[in-house]
Amino acid sequence: MDVCCLTDFDELIKTHGLKGHGIFYYVPSLLKHFQTAQINELIVPRPHLSVNGRQDPLTPPLGVQKIRDYLQPLYRQHGNERDCQIELYDCAHVELPEMRKTILKWMDRYLVERSLGVKP
């Protein structure tokens, strides 16, 4: 699960958003070997929730959509399309109450229900 931090690095570079992130966000020479979506692919087929703002300069929406478009078919192949939820909200770099509601619902479903053996 991630909040206001998912985007394609190439889109982040195109929109000049690099300066908004700290050193923790980067791995030297990573883009010479992998695209951001390929790194995110490593979580498939495990559940993945991402909530981001459309006006957030740290998560350009085209970059969020690029990753979502790459991951959705992979989840579909595993029969787990519902387990990948990547959302954009009308906000900047902030967690909205609607985001929190989505997060809590997600946590109930994947942490509580699954730990109790309840089928979603």
PDB file of C-alpha atoms in Angstrom, residues 12-69:
ATOM      1  CA  LEU A  12       8.491  12.417 -12.943  1.00  0.00           C
ATOM      2  CA  ILE A  13      11.594  13.491 -14.866  1.00  0.00           C
ATOM      3  CA  LYS A  14       9.509  14.932 -17.748  1.00  0.00           C
ATOM      4  CA  THR A  15       7.467  17.047 -15.330  1.00  0.00           C
ATOM      5  CA  HIS A  16      10.565  18.259 -13.455  1.00  0.00           C
ATOM      6  CA  GLY A  17       9.382  16.690 -10.193  1.00  0.00           C
ATOM      7  CA  LEU A  18      12.708  15.236  -9.084  1.00  0.00           C
ATOM      8  CA  LYS A  19      13.535  18.143  -6.781  1.00  0.00           C
ATOM      9  CA  GLY A  20      10.478  17.372  -4.653  1.00  0.00           C
ATOM     10  CA  HIS A  21      11.811  14.006  -3.518  1.00  0.00           C
ATOM     11  CA  GLY A  22      14.608  13.209  -1.099  1.00  0.00           C
ATOM     12  CA  ILE A  23      17.583  10.948  -1.682  1.00  0.00           C
ATOM     13  CA  PHE A  24      15.604   8.029  -0.213  1.00  0.00           C
ATOM     14  CA  TYR A  25      13.502   7.949  -3.387  1.00  0.00           C
ATOM     15  CA  TYR A  26      16.338   7.112  -5.763  1.00  0.00           C
ATOM     16  CA  VAL A  27      18.530   4.144  -6.576  1.00  0.00           C
ATOM     17  CA  PRO A  28      21.568   5.101  -8.679  1.00  0.00           C
ATOM     18  CA  SER A  29      21.433   3.799 -12.288  1.00  0.00           C
ATOM     19  CA  LEU A  30      18.109   2.018 -11.702  1.00  0.00           C
ATOM     20  CA  LEU A  31      16.492   3.348 -14.881  1.00  0.00           C
ATOM     21  CA  LYS A  32      19.320   1.908 -16.944  1.00  0.00           C
ATOM     22  CA  HIS A  33      17.976  -1.536 -16.072  1.00  0.00           C
ATOM     23  CA  PHE A  34      14.288  -1.259 -15.076  1.00  0.00           C
ATOM     24  CA  GLN A  35      11.207   0.850 -15.605  1.00  0.00           C
ATOM     25  CA  THR A  36       9.124   1.805 -12.576  1.00  0.00           C
ATOM     26  CA  ALA A  37       6.260  -0.470 -13.617  1.00  0.00           C
ATOM     27  CA  GLN A  38       8.636  -3.437 -13.811  1.00  0.00           C
ATOM     28  CA  ILE A  39       9.707  -2.824 -10.224  1.00  0.00           C
ATOM     29  CA  ASN A  40       6.079  -2.635  -9.126  1.00  0.00           C
ATOM     30  CA  GLU A  41       5.415  -5.853 -11.030  1.00  0.00           C
ATOM     31  CA  LEU A  42       7.404  -7.677  -8.359  1.00  0.00           C
ATOM     32  CA  ILE A  43       4.419  -7.461  -6.003  1.00  0.00           C
ATOM     33  CA  VAL A  44       2.051  -9.242  -8.437  1.00  0.00           C
ATOM     34  CA  PRO A  45      -0.187 -11.134  -7.594  1.00  0.00           C
ATOM     35  CA  ARG A  46      -0.180  -9.862  -3.992  1.00  0.00           C
ATOM     36  CA  PRO A  47      -2.613  -7.058  -3.138  1.00  0.00           C
ATOM     37  CA  HIS A  48      -1.553  -3.514  -4.057  1.00  0.00           C
ATOM     38  CA  LEU A  49      -3.358  -0.304  -3.143  1.00  0.00           C
ATOM     39  CA  SER A  50      -2.108   3.093  -4.238  1.00  0.00           C
ATOM     40  CA  VAL A  51      -3.842   6.432  -3.619  1.00  0.00           C
ATOM     41  CA  ASN A  52      -2.463   9.574  -5.249  1.00  0.00           C
ATOM     42  CA  GLY A  53      -3.419  13.158  -6.061  1.00  0.00           C
ATOM     43  CA  ARG A  54      -3.992  14.382  -9.611  1.00  0.00           C
ATOM     44  CA  GLN A  55      -2.439  17.754  -8.753  1.00  0.00           C
ATOM     45  CA  ASP A  56       0.507  16.269  -6.862  1.00  0.00           C
ATOM     46  CA  PRO A  57       3.757  17.315  -8.568  1.00  0.00           C
ATOM     47  CA  LEU A  58       5.477  14.363  -6.861  1.00  0.00           C
ATOM     48  CA  THR A  59       3.165  11.837  -8.526  1.00  0.00           C
ATOM     49  CA  PRO A  60       2.333  13.010 -12.049  1.00  0.00           C
ATOM     50  CA  PRO A  61      -0.995  11.401 -13.004  1.00  0.00           C
ATOM     51  CA  LEU A  62       0.277  10.140 -16.362  1.00  0.00           C
ATOM     52  CA  GLY A  63       2.942   8.232 -14.455  1.00  0.00           C
ATOM     53  CA  VAL A  64       0.366   6.743 -12.080  1.00  0.00           C
ATOM     54  CA  GLN A  65      -1.831   5.730 -15.029  1.00  0.00           C
ATOM     55  CA  LYS A  66       1.153   4.230 -16.839  1.00  0.00           C
ATOM     56  CA  ILE A  67       1.885   1.924 -13.905  1.00  0.00           C
ATOM     57  CA  ARG A  68      -1.802   1.059 -13.437  1.00  0.00           C
ATOM     58  CA  ASP A  69      -2.141   0.214 -17.143  1.00  0.00           C
TER      59      ASP A  69
END
